[in-house]
mmCIF file of C-alpha atoms and ligand atoms in Angstrom:
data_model
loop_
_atom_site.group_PDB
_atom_site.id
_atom_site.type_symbol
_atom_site.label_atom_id
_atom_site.label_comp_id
_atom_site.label_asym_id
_atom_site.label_seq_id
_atom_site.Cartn_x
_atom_site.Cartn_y
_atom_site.Cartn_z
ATOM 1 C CA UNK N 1 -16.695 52.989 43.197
ATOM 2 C CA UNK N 2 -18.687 55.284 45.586
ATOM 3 C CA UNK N 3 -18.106 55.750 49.414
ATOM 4 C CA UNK N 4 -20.006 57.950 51.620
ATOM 5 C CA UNK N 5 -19.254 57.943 55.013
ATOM 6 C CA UNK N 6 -21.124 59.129 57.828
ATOM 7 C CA UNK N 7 -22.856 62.249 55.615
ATOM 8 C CA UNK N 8 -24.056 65.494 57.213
ATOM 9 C CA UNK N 9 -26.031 68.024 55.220
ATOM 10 C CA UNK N 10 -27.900 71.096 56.677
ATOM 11 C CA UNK N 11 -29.570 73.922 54.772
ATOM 12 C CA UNK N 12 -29.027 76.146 57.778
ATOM 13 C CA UNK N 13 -30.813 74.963 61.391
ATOM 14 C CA UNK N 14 -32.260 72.088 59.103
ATOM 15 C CA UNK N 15 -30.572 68.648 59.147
ATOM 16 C CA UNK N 16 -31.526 67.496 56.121
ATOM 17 C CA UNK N 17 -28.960 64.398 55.855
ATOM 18 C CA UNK N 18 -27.885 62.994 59.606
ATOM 19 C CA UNK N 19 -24.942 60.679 58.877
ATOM 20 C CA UNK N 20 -25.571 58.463 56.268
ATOM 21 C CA UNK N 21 -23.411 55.868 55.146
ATOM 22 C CA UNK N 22 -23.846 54.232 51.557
ATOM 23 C CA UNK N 23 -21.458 52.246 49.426
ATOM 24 C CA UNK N 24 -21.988 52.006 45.177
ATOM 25 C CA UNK N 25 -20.206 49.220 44.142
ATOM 26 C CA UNK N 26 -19.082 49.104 40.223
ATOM 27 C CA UNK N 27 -21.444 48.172 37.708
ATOM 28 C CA UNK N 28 -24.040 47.631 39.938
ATOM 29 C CA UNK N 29 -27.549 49.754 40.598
ATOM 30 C CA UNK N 30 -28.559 50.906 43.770
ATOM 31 C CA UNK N 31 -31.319 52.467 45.054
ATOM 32 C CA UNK N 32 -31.910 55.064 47.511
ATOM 33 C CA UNK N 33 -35.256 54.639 48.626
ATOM 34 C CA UNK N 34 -37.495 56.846 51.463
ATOM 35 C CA UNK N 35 -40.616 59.038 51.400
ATOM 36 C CA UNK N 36 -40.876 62.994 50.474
ATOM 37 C CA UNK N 37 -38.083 65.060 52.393
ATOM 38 C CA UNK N 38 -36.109 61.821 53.712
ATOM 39 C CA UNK N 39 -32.982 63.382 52.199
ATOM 40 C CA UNK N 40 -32.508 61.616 48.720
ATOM 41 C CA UNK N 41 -32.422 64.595 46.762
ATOM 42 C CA UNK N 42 -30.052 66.626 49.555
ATOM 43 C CA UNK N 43 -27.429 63.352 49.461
ATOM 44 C CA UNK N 44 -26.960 62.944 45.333
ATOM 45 C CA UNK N 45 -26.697 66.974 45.089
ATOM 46 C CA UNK N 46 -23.814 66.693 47.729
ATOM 47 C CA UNK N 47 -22.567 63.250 45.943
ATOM 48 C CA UNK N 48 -22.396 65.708 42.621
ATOM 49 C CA UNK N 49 -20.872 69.091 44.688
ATOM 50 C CA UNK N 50 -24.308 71.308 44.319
ATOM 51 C CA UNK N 51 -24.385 71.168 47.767
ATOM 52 C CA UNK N 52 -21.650 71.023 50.855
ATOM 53 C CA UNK N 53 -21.716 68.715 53.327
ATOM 54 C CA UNK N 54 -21.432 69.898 57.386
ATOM 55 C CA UNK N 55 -19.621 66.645 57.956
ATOM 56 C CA UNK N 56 -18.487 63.440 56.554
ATOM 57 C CA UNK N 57 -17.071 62.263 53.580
ATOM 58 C CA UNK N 58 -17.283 61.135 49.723
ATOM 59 C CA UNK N 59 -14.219 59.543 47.971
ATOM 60 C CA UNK N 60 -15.088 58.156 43.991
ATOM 61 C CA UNK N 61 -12.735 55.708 42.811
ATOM 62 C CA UNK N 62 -10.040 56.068 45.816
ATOM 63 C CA UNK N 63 -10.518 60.103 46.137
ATOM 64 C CA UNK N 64 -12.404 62.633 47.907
ATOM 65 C CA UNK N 65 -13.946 64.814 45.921
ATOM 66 C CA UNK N 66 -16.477 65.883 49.045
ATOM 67 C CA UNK N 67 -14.232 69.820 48.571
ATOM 68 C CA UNK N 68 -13.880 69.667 44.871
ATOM 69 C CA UNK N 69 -16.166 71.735 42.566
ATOM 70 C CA UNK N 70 -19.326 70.136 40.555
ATOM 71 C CA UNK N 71 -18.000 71.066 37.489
ATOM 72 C CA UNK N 72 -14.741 68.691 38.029
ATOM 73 C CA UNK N 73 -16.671 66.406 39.548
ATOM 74 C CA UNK N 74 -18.770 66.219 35.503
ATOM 75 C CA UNK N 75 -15.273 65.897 34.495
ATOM 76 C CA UNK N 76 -14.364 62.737 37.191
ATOM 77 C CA UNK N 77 -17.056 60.512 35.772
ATOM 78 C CA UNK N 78 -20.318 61.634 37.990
ATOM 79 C CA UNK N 79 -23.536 62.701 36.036
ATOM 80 C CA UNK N 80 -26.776 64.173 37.380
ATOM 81 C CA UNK N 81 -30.303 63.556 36.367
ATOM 82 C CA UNK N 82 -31.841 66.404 38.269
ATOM 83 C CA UNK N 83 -35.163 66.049 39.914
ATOM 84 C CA UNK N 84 -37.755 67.836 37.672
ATOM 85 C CA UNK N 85 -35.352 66.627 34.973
ATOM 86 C CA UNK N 86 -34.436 70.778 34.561
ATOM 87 C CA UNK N 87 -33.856 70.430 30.855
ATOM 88 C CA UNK N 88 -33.898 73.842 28.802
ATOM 89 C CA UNK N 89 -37.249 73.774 26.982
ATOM 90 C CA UNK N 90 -36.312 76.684 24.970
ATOM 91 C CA UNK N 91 -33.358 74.848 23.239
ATOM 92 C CA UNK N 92 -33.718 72.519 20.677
ATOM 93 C CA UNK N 93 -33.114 68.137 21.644
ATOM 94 C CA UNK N 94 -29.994 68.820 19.959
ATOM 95 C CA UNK N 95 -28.792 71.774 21.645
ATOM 96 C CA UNK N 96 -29.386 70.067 25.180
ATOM 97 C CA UNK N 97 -27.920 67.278 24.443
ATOM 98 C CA UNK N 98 -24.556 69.373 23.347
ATOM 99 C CA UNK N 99 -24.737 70.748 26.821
ATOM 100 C CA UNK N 100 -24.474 67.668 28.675
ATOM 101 C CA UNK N 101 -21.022 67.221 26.629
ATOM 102 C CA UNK N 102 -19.697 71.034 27.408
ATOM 103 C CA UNK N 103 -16.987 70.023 29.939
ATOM 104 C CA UNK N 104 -15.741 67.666 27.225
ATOM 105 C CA UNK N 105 -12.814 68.360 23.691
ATOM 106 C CA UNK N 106 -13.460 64.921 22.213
ATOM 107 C CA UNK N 107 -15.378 65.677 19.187
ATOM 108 C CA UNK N 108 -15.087 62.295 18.128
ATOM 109 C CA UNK N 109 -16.495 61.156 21.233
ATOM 110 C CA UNK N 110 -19.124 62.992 21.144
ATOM 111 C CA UNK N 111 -20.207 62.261 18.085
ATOM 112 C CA UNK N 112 -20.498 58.498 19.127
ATOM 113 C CA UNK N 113 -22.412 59.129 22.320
ATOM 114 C CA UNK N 114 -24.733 61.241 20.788
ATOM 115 C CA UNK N 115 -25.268 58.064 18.349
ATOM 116 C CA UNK N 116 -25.112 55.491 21.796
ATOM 117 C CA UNK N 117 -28.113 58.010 23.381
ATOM 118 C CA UNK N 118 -30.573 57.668 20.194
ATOM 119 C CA UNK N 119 -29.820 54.268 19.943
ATOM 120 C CA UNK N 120 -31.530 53.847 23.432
ATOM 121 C CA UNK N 121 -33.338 56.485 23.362
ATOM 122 C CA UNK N 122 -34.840 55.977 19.548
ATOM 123 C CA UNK N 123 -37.634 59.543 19.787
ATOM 124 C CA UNK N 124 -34.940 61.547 20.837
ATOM 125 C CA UNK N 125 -32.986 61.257 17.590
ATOM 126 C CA UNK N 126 -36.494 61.329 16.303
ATOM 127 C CA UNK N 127 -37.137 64.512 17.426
ATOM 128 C CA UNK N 128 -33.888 66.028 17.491
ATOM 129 C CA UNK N 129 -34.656 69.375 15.998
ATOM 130 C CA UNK N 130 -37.544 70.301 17.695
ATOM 131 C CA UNK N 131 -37.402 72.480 21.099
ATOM 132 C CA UNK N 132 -37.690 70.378 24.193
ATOM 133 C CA UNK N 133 -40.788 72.229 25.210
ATOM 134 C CA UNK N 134 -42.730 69.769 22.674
ATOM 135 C CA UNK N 135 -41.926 66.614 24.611
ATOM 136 C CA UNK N 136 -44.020 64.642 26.881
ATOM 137 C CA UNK N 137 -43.373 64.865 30.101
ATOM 138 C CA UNK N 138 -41.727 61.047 29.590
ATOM 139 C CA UNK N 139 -39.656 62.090 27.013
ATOM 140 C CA UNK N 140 -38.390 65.249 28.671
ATOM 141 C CA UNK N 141 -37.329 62.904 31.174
ATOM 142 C CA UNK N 142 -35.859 60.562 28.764
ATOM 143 C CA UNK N 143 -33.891 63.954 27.036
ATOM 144 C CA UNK N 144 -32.832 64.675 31.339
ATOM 145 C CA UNK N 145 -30.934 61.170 31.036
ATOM 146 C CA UNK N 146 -29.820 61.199 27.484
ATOM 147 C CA UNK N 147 -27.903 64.761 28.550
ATOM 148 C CA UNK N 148 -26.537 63.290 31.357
ATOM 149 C CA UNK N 149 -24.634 60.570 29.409
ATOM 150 C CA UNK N 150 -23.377 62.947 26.580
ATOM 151 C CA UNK N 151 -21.063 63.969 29.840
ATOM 152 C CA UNK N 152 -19.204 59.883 29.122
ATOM 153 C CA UNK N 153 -20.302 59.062 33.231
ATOM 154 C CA UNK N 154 -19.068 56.423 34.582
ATOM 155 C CA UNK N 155 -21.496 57.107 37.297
ATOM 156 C CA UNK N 156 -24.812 57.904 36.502
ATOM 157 C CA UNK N 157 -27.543 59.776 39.509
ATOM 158 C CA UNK N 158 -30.404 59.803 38.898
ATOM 159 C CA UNK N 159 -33.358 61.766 40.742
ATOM 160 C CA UNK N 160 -36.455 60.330 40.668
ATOM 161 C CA UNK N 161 -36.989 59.136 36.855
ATOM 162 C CA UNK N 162 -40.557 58.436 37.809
ATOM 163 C CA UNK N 163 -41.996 61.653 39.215
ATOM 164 C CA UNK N 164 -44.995 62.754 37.400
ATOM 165 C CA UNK N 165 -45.181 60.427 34.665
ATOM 166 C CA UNK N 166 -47.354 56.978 33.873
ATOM 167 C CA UNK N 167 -46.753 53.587 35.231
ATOM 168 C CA UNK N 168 -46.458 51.954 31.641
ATOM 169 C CA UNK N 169 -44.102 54.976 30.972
ATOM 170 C CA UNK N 170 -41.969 54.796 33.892
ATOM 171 C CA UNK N 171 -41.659 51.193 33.104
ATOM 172 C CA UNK N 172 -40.025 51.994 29.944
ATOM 173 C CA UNK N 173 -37.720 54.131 30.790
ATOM 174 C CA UNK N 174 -36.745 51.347 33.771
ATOM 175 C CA UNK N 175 -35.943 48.887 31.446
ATOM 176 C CA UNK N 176 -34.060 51.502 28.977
ATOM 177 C CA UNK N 177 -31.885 52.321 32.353
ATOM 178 C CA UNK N 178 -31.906 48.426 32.963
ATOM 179 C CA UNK N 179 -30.223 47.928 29.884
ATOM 180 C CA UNK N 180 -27.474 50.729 29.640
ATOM 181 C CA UNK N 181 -26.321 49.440 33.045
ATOM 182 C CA UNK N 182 -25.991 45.565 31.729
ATOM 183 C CA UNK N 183 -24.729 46.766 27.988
ATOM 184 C CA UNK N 184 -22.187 49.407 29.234
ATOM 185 C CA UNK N 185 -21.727 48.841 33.023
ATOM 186 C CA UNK N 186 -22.644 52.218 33.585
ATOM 187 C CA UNK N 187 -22.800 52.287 37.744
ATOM 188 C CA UNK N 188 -26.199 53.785 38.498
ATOM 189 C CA UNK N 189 -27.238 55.389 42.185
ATOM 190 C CA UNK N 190 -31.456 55.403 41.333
ATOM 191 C CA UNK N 191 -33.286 58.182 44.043
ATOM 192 C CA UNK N 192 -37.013 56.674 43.895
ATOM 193 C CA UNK N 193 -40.143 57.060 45.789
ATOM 194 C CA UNK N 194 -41.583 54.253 43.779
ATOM 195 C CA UNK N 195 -39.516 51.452 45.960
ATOM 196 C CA UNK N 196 -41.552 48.888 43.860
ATOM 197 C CA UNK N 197 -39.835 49.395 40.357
ATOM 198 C CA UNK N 198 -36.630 50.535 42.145
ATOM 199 C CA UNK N 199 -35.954 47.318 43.300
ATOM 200 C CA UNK N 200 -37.119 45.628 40.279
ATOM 201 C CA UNK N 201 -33.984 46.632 38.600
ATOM 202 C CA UNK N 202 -31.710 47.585 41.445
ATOM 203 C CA UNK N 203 -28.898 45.000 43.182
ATOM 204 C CA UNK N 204 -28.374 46.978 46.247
ATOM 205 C CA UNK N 205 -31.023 49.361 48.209
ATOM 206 C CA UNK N 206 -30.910 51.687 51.300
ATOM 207 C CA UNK N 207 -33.997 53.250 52.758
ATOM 208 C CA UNK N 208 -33.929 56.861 53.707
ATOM 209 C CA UNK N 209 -35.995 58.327 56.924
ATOM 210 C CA UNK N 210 -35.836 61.766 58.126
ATOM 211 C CA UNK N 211 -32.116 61.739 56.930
ATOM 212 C CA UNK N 212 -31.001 57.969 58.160
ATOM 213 C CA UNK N 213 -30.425 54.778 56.565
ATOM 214 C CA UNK N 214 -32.916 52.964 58.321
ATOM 215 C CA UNK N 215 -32.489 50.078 56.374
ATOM 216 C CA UNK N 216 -30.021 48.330 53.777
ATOM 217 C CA UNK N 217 -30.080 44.936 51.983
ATOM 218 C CA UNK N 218 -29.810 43.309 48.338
ATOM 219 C CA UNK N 219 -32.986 44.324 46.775
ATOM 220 C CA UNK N 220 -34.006 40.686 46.975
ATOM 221 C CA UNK N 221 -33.826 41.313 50.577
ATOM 222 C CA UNK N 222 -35.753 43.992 50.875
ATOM 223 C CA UNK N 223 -38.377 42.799 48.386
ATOM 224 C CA UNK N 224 -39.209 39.917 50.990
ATOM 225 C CA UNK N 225 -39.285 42.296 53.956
ATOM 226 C CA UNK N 226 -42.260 42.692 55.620
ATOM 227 C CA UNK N 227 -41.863 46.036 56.689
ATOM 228 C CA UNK N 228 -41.084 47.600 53.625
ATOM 229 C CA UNK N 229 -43.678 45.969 51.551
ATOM 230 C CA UNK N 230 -45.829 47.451 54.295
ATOM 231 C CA UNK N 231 -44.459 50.945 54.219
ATOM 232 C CA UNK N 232 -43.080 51.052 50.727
ATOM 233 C CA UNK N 233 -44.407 49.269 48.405
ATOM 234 C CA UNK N 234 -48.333 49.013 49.280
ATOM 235 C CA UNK N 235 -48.851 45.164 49.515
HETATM 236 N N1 ATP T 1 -32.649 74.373 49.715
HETATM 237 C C1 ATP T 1 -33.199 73.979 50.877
HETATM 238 N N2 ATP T 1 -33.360 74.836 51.895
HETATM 239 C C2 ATP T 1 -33.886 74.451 53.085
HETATM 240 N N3 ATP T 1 -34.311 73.204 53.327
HETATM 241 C C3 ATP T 1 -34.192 72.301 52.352
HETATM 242 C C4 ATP T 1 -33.634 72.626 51.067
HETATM 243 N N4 ATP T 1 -33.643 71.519 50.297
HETATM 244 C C5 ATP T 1 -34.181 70.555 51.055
HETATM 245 N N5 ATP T 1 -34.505 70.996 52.282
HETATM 246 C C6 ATP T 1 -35.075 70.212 53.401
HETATM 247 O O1 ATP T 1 -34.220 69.115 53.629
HETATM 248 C C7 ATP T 1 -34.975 67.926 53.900
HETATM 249 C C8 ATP T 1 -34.601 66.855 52.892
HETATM 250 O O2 ATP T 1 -35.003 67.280 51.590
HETATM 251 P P1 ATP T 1 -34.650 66.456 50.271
HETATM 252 O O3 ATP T 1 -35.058 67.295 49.123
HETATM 253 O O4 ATP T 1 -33.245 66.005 50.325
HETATM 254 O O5 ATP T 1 -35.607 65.188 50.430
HETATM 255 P P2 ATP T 1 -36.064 64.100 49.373
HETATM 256 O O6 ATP T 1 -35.902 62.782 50.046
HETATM 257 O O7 ATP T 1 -35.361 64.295 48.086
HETATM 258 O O8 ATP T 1 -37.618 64.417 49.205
HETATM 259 P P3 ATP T 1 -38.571 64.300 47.905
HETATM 260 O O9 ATP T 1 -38.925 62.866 47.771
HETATM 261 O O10 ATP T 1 -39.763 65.140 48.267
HETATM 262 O O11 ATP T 1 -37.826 64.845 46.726
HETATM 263 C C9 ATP T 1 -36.428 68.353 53.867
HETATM 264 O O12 ATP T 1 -36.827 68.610 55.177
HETATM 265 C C10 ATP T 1 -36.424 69.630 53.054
HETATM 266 O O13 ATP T 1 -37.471 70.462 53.419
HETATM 267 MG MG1 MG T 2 -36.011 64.721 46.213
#
């Protein structure tokens, strides 16, 4: 579904991505693992067209879209949980939810995701008039990936779902994720410092280091390897 090939990104003299290669196959999760400043964030905001590459390329089902604005590329099928999740605590749940669906006419459509993303997601609906500002932070993140699928991806990125928030927490929202990939087939590309849960729920990982894959495998694989339980995952 996804192909990057051989990805450069530099934020003037510093190479923040050198020529990474990753492949997101359809319906599956994969992670993109690797410590603070490896490149995660730098590689989904060029995946999503926040950011330019210097070389290289991205094609999404068959096409480049590496030179095509972020706001068509909402409008392909590519979503983006921001880091920080960066929802608008002034608004109302509501109202960000509503903006996650602004690129899109289908009233209908609309209606039913919004339905879809309290099903999952049962405090949002909960919740739904208050501003955003009154979340926890777990929820704020959970409002982050609800307005990402009121935008109908077909391929969700998400940016670290587990910065800042508690282990039973992040498990939670793991699981929720889990599940909309297996109950949808929603194609998921999961940034995470926390390799541990990443690869709980992820098919496919790639580890990130000073803007490299260093390493690639099924999760199984990587859950068995020595040196990533040693430099990832703390056992
Ligand atoms: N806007 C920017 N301007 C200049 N340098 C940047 C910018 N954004 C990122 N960088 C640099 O690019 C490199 C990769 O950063 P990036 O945010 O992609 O890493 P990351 O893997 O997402 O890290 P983290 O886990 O801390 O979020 C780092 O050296 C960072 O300092
Ligand atoms: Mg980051």
């Amino acid at each position: 579904m996804l192909n990057v090939s051989d990805l450069h990104v530099a934020y003037g003299p510093v190479l923040a991505v050198r020529g990474i290669s990753l492949t997101v196959p359809k319906g599956q999760i994969v992670a993109l693992l690797g410590a603070n400043g490896a490149g995660k964030s730098s590689t989904l905001r060029t995946i999503s067209g926040l950011q330019r590459p210097t070389h290289g390329t991205i094609e999404f089902e068959g096409r480049r879209i590496d030179n095509i604005p972020a706001e068509r590329i909402v409008q392909m099928g590519i979503s983006q949980v921001p880091e920080g999740r960066q929802i608008f605590t002034d608004l109302t749940v509501m109202e960000n939810l509503r903006l996650g669906a602004y690129t899109r006419r289908d009233g209908a459509g609309i209606k039913r995701d919004l339905d879809r993303t309290f099903t999952y997601f049962p405090v949002l609906g909960e919740r739904r008039g208050q501003t955003a500002a009154l979340l926890s932070g777990g929820e704020q993140q959970m409002l982050a990936i609800g307005r990402a699928l009121m935008a109908k991806p077909s391929l969700l990125l998400l940016d670290e779902p587990s910065l800042g928030l508690a282990p039973m927490l992040v498990r939670e929202i793991f699981r929720i994720v889990k599940a909309i990939n297996e109950e949808e087939g929603l194609t998921i590309l999961l940034v995470e410092q926390n390799a541990n849960l990443a690869l709980e729920i992820a098919n496919e990982a790639y580890v990130l280091e000073t803007g490299q894959v260093v390493l690639e495998g099924s999760a199984e694989e990587l859950r068995g390897n020595e040196a990533v339980r040693r430099s990832y995952l703390g056992y």
